[in-house]
PDB file of C-alpha atoms in Angstrom:
ATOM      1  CA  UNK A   1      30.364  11.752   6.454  1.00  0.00           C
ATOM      2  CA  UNK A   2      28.826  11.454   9.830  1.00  0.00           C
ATOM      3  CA  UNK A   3      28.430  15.355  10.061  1.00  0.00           C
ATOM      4  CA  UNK A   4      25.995  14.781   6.728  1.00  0.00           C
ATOM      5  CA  UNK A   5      23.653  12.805   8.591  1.00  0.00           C
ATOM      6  CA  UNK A   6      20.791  15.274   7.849  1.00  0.00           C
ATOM      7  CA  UNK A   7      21.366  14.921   3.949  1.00  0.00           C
ATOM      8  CA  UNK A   8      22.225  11.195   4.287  1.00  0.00           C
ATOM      9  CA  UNK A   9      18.428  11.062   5.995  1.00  0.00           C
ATOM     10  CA  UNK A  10      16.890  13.091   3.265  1.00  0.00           C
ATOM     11  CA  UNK A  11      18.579  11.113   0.471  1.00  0.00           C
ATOM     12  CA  UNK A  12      16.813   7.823   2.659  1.00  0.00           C
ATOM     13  CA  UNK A  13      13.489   9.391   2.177  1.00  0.00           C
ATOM     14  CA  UNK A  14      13.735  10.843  -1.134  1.00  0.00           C
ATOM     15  CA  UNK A  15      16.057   8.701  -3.391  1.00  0.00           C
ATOM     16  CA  UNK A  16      14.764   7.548  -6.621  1.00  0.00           C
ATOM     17  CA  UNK A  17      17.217   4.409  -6.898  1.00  0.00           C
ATOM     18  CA  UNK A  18      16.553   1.651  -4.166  1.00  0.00           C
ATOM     19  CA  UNK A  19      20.462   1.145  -4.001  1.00  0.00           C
ATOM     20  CA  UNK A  20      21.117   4.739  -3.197  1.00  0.00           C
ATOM     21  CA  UNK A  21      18.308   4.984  -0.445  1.00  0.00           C
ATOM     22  CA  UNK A  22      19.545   1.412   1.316  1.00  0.00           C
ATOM     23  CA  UNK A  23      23.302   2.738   1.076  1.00  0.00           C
ATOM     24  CA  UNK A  24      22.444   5.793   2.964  1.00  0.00           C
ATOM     25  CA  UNK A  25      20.541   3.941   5.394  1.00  0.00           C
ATOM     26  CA  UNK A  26      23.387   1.583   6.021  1.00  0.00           C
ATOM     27  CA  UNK A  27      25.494   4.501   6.832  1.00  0.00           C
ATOM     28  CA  UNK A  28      22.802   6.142   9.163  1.00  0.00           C
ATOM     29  CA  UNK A  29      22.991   2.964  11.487  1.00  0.00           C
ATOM     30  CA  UNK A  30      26.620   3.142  11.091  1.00  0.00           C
ATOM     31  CA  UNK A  31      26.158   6.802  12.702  1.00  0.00           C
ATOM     32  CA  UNK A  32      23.861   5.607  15.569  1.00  0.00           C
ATOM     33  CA  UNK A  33      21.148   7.934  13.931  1.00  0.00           C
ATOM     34  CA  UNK A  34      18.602   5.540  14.558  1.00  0.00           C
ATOM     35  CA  UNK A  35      17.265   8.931  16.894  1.00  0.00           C
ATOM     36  CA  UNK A  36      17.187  10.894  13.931  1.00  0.00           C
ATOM     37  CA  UNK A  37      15.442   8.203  11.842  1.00  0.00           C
ATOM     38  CA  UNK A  38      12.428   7.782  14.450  1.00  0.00           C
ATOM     39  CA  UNK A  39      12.128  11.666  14.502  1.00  0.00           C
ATOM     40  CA  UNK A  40      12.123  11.680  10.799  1.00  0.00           C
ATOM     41  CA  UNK A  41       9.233   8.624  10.673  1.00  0.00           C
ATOM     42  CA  UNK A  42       7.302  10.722  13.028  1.00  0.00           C
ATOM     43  CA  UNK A  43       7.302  14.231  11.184  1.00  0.00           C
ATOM     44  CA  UNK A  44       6.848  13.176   7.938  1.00  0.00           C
ATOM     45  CA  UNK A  45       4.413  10.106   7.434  1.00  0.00           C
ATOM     46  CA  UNK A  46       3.861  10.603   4.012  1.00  0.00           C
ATOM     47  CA  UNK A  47       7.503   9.266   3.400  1.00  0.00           C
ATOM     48  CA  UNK A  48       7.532   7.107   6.500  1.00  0.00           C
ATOM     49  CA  UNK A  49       6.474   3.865   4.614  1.00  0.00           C
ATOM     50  CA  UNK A  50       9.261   4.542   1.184  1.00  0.00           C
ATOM     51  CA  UNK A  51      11.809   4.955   4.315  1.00  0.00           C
ATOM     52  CA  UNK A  52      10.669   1.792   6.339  1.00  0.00           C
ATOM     53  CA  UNK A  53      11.079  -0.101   3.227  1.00  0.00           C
ATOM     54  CA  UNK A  54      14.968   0.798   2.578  1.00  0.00           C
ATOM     55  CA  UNK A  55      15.571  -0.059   6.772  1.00  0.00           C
ATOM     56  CA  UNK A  56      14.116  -3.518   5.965  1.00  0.00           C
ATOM     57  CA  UNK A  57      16.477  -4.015   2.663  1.00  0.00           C
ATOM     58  CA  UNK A  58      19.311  -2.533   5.003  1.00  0.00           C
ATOM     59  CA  UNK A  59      18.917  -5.202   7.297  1.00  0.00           C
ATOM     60  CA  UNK A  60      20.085  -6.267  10.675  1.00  0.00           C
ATOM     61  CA  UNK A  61      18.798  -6.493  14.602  1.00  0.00           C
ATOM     62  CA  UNK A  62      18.941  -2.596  14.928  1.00  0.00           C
ATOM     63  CA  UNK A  63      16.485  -2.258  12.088  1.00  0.00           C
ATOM     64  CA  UNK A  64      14.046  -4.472  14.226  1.00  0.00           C
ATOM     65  CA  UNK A  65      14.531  -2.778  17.392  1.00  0.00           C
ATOM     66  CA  UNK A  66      14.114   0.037  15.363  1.00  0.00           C
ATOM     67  CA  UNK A  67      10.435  -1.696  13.303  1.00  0.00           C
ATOM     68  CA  UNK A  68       8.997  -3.931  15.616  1.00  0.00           C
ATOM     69  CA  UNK A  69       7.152  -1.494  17.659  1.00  0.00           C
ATOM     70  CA  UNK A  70       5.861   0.171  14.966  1.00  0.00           C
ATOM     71  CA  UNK A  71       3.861  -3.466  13.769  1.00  0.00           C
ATOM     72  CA  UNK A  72       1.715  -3.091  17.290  1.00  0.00           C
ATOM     73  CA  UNK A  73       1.420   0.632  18.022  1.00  0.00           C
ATOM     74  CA  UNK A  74      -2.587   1.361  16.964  1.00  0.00           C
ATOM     75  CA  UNK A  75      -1.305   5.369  16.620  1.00  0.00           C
ATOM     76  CA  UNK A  76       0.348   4.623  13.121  1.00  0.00           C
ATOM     77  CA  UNK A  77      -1.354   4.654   9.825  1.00  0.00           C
ATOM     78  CA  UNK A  78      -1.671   1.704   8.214  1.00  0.00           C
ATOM     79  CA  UNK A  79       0.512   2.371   5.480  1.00  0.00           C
ATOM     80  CA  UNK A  80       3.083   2.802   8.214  1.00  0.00           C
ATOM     81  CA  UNK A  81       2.364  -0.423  10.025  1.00  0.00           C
ATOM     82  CA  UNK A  82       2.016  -1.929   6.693  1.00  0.00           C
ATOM     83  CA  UNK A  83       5.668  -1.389   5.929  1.00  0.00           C
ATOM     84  CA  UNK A  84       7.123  -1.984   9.290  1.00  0.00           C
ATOM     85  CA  UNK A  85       5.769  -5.713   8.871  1.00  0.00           C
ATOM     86  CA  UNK A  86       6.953  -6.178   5.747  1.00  0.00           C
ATOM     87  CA  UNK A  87      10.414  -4.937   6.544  1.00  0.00           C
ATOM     88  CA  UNK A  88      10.419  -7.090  10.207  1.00  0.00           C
ATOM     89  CA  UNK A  89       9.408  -9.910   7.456  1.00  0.00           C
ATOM     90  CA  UNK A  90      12.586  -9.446   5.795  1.00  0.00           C
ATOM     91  CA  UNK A  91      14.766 -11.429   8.530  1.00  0.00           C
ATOM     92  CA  UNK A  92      13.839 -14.810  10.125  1.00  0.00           C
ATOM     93  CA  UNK A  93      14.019 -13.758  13.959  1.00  0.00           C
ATOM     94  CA  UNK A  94      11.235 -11.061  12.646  1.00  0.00           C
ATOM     95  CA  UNK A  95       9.068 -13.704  10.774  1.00  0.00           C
ATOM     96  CA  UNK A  96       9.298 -15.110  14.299  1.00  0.00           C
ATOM     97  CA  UNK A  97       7.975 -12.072  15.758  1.00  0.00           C
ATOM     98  CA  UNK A  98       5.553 -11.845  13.152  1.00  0.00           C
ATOM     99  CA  UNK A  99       4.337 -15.334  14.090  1.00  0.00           C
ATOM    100  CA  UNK A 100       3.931 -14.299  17.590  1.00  0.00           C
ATOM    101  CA  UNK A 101       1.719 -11.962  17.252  1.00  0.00           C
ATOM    102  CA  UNK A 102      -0.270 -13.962  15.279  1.00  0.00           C
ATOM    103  CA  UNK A 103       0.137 -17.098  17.908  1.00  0.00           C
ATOM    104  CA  UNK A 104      -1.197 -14.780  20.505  1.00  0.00           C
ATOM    105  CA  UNK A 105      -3.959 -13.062  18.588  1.00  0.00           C
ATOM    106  CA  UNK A 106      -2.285  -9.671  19.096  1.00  0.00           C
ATOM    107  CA  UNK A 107      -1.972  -8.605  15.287  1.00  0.00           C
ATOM    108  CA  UNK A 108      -4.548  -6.018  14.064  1.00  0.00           C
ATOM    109  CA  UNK A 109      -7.014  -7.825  11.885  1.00  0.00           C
ATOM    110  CA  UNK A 110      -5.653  -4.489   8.962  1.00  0.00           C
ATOM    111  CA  UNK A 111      -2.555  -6.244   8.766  1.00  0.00           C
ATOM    112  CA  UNK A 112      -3.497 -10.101   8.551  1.00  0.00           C
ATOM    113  CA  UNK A 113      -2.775 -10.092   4.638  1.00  0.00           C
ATOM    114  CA  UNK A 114       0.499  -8.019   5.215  1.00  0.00           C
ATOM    115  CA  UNK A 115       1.732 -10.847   7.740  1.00  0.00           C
ATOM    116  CA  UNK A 116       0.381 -14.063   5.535  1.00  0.00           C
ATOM    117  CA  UNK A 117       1.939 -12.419   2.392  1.00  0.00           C
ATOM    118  CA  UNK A 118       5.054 -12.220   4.430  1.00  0.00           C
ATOM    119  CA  UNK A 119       4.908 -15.667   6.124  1.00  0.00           C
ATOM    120  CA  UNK A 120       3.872 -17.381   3.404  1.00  0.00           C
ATOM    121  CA  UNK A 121       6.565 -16.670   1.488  1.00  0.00           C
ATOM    122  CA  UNK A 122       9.388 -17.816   4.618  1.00  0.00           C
ATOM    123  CA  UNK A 123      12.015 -20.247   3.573  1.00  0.00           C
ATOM    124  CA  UNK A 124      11.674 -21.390   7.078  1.00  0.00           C
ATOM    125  CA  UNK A 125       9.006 -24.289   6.876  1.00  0.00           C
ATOM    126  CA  UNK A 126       8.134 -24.399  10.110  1.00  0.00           C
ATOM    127  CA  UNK A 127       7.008 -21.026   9.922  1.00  0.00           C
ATOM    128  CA  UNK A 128       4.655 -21.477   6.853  1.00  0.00           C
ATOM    129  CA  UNK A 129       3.532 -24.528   8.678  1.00  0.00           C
ATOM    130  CA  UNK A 130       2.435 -22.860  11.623  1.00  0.00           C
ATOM    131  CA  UNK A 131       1.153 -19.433   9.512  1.00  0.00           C
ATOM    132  CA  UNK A 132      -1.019 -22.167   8.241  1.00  0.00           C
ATOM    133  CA  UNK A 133      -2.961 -22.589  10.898  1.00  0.00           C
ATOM    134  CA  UNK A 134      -3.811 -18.883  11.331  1.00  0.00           C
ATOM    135  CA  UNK A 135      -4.382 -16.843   8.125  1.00  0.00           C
ATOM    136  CA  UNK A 136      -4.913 -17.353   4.598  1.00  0.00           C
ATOM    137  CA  UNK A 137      -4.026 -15.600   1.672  1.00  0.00           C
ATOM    138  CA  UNK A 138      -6.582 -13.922  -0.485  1.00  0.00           C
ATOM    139  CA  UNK A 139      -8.456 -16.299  -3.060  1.00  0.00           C
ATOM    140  CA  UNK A 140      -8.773 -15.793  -6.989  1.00  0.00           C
ATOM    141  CA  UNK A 141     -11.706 -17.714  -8.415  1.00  0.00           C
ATOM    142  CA  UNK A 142     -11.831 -20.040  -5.264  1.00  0.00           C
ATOM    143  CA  UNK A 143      -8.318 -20.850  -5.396  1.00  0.00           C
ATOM    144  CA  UNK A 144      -5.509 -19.714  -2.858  1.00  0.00           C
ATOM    145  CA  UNK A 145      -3.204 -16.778  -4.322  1.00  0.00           C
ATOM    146  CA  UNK A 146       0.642 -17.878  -3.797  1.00  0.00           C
ATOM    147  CA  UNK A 147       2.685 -14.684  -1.957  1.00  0.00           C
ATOM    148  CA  UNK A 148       3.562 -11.517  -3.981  1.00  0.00           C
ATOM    149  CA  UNK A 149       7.097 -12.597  -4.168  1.00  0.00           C
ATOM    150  CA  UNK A 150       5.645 -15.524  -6.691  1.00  0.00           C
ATOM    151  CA  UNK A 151       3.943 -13.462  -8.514  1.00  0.00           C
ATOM    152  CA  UNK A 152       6.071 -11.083  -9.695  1.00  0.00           C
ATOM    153  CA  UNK A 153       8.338 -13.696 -11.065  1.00  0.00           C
ATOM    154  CA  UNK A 154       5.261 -14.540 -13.166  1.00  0.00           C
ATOM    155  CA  UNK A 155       4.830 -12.936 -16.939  1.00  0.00           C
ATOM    156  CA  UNK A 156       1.485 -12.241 -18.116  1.00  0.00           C
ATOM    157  CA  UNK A 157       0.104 -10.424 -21.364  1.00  0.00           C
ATOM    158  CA  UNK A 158      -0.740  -6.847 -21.119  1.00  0.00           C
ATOM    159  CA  UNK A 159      -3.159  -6.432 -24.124  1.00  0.00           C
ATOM    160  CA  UNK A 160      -5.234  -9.095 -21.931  1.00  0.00           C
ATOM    161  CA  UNK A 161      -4.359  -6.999 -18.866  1.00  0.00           C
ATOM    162  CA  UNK A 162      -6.136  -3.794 -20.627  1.00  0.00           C
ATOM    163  CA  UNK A 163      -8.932  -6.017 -21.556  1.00  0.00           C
ATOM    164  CA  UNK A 164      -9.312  -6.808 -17.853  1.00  0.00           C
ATOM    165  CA  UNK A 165      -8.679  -3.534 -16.925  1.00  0.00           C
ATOM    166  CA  UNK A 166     -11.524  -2.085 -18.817  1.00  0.00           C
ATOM    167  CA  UNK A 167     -14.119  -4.865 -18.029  1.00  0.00           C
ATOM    168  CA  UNK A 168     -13.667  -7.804 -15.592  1.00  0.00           C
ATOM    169  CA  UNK A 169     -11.280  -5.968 -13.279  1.00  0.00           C
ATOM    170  CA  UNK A 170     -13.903  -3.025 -12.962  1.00  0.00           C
ATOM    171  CA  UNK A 171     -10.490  -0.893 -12.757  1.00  0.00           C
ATOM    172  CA  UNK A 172     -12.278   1.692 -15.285  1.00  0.00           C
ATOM    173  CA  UNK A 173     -14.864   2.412 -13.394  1.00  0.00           C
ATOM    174  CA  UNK A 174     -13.063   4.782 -10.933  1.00  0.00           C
ATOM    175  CA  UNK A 175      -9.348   4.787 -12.644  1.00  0.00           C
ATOM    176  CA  UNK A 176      -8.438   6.892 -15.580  1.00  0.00           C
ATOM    177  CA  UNK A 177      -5.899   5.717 -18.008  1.00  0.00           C
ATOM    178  CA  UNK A 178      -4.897   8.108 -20.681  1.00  0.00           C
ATOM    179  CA  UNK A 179      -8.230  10.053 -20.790  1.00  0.00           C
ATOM    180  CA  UNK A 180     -10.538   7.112 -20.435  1.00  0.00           C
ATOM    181  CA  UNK A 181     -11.858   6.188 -17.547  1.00  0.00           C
ATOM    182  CA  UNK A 182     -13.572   7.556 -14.472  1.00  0.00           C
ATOM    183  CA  UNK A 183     -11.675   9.586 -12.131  1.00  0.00           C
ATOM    184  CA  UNK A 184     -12.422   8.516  -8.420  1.00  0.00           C
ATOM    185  CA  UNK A 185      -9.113   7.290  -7.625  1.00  0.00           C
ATOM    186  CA  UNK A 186      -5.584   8.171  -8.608  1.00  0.00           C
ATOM    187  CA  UNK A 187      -5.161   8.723 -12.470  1.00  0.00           C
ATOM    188  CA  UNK A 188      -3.066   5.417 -13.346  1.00  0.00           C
ATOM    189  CA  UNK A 189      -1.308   6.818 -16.740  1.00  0.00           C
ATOM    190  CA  UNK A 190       1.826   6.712 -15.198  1.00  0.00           C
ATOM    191  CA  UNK A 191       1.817   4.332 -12.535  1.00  0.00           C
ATOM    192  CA  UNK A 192       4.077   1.890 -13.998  1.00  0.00           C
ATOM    193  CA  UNK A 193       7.106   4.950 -13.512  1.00  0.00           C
ATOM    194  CA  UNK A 194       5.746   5.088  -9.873  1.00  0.00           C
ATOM    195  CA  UNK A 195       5.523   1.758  -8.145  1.00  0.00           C
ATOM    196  CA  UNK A 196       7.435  -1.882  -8.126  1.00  0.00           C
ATOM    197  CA  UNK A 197       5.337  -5.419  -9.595  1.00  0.00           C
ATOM    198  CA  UNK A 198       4.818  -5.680  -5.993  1.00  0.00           C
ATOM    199  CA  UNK A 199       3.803  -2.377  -5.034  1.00  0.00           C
ATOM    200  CA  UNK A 200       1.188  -3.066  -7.488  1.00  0.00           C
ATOM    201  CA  UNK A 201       0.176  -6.516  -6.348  1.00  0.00           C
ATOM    202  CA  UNK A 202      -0.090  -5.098  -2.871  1.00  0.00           C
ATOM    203  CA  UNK A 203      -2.517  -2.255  -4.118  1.00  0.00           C
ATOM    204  CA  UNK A 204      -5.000  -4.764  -5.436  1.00  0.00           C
ATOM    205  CA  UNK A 205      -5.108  -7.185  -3.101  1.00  0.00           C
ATOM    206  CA  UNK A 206      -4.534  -4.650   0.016  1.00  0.00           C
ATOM    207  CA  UNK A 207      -5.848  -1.327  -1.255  1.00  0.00           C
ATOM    208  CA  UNK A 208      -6.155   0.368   1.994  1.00  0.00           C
ATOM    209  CA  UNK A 209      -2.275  -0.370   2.861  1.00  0.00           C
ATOM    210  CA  UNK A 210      -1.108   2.425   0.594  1.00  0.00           C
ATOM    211  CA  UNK A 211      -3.759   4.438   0.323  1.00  0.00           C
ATOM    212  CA  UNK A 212      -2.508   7.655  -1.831  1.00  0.00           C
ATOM    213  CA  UNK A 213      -2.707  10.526  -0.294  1.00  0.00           C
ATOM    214  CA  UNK A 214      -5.599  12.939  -0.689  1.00  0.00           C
ATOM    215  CA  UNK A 215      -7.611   9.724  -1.577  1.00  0.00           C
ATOM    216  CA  UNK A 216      -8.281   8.393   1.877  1.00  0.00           C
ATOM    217  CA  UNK A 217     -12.398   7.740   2.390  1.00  0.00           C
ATOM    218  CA  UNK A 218     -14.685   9.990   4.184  1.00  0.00           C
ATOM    219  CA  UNK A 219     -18.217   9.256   5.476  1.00  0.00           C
ATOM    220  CA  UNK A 220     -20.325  12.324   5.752  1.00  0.00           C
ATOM    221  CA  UNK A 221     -23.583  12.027   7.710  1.00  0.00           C
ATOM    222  CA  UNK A 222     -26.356  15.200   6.822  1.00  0.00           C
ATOM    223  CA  UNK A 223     -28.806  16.281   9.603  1.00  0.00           C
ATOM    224  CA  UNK A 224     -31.335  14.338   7.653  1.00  0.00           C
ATOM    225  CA  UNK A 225     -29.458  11.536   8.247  1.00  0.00           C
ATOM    226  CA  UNK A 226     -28.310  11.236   4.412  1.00  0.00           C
ATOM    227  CA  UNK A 227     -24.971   9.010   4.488  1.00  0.00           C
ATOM    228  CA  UNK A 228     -22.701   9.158   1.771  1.00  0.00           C
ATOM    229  CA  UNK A 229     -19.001   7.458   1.082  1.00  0.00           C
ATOM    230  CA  UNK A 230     -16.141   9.011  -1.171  1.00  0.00           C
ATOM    231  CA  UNK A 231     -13.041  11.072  -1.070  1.00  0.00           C
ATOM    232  CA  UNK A 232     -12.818  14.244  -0.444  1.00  0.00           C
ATOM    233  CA  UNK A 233     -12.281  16.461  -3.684  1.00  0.00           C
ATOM    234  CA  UNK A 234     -12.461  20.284  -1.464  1.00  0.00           C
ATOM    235  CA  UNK A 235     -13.006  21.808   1.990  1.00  0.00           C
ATOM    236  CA  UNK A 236     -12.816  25.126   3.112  1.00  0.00           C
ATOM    237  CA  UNK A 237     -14.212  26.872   6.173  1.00  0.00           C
ATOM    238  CA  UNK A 238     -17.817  26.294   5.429  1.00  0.00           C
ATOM    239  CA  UNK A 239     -18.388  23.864   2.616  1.00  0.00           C
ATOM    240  CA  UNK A 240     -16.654  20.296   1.538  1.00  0.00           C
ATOM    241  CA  UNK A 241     -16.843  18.179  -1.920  1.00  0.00           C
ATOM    242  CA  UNK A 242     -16.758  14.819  -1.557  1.00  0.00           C
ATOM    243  CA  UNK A 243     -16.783  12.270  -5.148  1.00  0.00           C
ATOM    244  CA  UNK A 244     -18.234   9.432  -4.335  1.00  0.00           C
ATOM    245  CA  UNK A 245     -17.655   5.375  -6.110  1.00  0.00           C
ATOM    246  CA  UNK A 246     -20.007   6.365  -8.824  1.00  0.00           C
ATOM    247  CA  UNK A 247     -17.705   9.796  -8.917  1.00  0.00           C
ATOM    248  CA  UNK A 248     -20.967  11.747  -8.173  1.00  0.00           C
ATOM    249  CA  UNK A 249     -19.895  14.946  -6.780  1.00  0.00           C
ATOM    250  CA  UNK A 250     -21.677  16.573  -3.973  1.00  0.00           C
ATOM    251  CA  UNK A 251     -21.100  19.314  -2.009  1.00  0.00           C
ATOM    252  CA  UNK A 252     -22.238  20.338   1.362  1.00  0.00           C
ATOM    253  CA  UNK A 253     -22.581  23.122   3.663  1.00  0.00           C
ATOM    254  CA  UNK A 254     -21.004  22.070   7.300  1.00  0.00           C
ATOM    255  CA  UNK A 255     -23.883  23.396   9.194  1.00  0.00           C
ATOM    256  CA  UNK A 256     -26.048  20.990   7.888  1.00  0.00           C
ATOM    257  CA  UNK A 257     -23.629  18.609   8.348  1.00  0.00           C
ATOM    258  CA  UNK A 258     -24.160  16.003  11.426  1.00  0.00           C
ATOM    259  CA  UNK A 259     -20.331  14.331  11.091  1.00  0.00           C
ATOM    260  CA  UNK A 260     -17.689  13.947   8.480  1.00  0.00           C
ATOM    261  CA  UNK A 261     -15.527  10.701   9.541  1.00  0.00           C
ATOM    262  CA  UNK A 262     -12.249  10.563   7.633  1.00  0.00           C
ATOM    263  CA  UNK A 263     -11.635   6.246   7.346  1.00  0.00           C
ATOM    264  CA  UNK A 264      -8.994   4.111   7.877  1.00  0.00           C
ATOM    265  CA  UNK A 265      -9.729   2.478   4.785  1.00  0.00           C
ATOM    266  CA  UNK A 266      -9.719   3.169   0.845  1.00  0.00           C
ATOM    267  CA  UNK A 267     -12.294   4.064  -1.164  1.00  0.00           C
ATOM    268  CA  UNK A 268     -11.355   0.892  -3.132  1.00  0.00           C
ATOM    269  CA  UNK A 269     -13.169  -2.046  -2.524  1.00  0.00           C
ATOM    270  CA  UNK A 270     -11.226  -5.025  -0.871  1.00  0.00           C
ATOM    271  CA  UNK A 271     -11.188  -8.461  -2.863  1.00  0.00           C
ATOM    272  CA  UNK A 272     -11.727  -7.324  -6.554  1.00  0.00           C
ATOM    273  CA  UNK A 273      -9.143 -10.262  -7.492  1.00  0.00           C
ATOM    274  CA  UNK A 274     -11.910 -13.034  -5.922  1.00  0.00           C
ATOM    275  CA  UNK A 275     -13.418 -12.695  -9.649  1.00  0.00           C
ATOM    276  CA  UNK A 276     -10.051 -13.285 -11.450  1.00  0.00           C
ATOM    277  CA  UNK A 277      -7.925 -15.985 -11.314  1.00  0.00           C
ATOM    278  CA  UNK A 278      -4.110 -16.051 -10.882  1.00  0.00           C
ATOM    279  CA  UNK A 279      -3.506 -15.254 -14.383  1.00  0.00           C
ATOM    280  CA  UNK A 280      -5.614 -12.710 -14.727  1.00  0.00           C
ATOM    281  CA  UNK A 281      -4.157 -11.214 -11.928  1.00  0.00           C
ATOM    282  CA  UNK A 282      -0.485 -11.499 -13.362  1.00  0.00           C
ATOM    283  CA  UNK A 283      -2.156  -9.856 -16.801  1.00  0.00           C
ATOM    284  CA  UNK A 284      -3.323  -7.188 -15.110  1.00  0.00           C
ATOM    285  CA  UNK A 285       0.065  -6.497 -13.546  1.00  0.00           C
ATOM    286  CA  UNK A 286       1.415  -6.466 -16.622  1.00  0.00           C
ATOM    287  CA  UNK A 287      -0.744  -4.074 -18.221  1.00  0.00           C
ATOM    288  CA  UNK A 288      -0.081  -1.647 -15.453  1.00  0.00           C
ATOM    289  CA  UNK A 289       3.372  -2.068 -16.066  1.00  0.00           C
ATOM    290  CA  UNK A 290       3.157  -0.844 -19.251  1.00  0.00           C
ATOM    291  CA  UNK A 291       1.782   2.967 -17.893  1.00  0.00           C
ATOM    292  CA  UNK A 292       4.805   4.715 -17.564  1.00  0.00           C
ATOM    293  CA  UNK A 293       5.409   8.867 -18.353  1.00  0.00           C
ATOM    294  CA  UNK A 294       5.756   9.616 -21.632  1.00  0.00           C
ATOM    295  CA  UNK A 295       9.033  11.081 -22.669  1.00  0.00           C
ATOM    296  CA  UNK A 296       7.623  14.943 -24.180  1.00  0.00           C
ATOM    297  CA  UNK A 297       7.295  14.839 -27.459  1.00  0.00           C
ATOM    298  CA  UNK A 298       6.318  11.802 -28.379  1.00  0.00           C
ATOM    299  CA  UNK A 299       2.447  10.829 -28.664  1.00  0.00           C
ATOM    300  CA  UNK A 300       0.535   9.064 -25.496  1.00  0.00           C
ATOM    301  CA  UNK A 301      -1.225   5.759 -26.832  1.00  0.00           C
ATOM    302  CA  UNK A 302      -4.686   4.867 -26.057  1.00  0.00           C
ATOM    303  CA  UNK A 303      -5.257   2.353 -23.584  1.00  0.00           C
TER     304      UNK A 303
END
């Protein structure tokens, strides 16, 4: 199988079963590809993070030699550093590493609730002790969350979960579900077939970790000095639509354009779970669990 090293790295990337992409990682590092698998995490970022995330489950020293500098190296997207930590996170001398950083005030202040999620949630209690001392993780109603990996053992009630979907949660306002709903960011019909509980978790609490792509936030600055936030519905050679939070579209001719600055952070707004509580939170989840594809044929219910 070594001569299918190409496909084996494909079938990494593109797998829809976790067990198939962690196999054929496995066998890559049996190979020695790990050449092949930083040439792969370079030319194709878009699937960098999904393939970072089945080296962590794979496991082993090589995988950090492989991760670690990806945690520190500004050049990456966050997404990208996003996963590396989270995979390091997955073995105890990476924690370590983790802890380091933080020790020595070298990890980018994008990343702290990556690294507390991570540390947090160590068996080692030496580790959380320390972490302690550091960073915090995000608060709901005043109260510390406990790590993603609690949560999602948690059950919550998804007809709640819409409720807080469409009100409290503000999730309507720039999410459709279904029809309903404004349509700033991603349409979430089916997002329960597309991410994990924790992939979820992670999105609220660390929105601009995963941003999706063609949703990342542009500023665009007119030569009246007119500033305006949003993502960038169209561009061609001489014009570009950008949809702003209150999915107002505008668009503008470049020449009267001062700058557009493409951001390093989502369009979603950081800390929407500091008006829920825990179990709010876990409703919510739930909810969003429930917004899987349709099988054709049958009828789409109303959120």
């Amino acid at each position: 199988m070594r001569d299918e090293s190409p496909q084996l790295l494909q079938l990494a990337s593109a797998a829809k079963t976790p067990s198939a992409t962690v196999s054929a990682v496995r066998l890559l590092l049996k190979f020695e590809q790990q050449g092949a698998i930083r040439q792969a995490l370079q030319q194709h970022p878009a699937q960098a993070p999904g393939l970072i995330s089945s080296l962590g489950l794979a496991g082993g020293v090589v995988v950090l030699e492989l991760l670690q500098p990806l945690v520190t190296d500004d050049k990456q997207s966050l997404a990208v550093r996003s996963a590396a930590a989270r995979a390091v996170g997955r073995n105890l001398r990476g924690q370590r590493f983790l802890l380091g950083l933080v020790r020595s005030k070298k990890l980018a202040r994008d990343l702290h609730f990556t690294v507390a999620d991570v540390l947090f949630a160590s068996p080692a209690a030496e580790v959380r002790d320390e972490v302690a001392r550091y960073l915090k993780l995000p608060a709901a109603k005043g109260k510390p969350l406990p790590p993603v990996s609690e949560l999602v053992q948690r059950r919550g009630d998804k007809r709640r979960g819409a409720e807080i979907f469409q009100m409290r949660g503000t999730c309507a306002k720039c999410h459709k579900v279904r029809g309903t709903g404004k349509e700033v960011g991603p349409d979430l019909s089916e997002i329960g077939s597309k991410l994990s509980s924790q992939a979820l978790y992670v999105s609220i609490l660390d929105p601009s970790a995963g941003i999706s792509h063609n949703y990342e936030s542009y500023i665009v600055v007119t030569a009246e000095g007119t500033v305006l936030t949003g993502v960038k519905v169209s561009e061609s050679g001489t014009r570009i639509t950008i949809k702003t939070a209150e999915a107002v579209e505008r668009t503008f001719a470049k020449e009267n354009l001062e700058e557009v600055i493409k951001q390093p952070t989502s369009l979603m707004p950081e800390d929407l779970q500091k008006n829920l509580s825990a179990e709010d939170l876990v409703d919510l989840v739930e909810y969003l669990k429930t917004l899987k594809k349709v099988p054709a044929g049958v009828p789409s219910a109303k959120p």
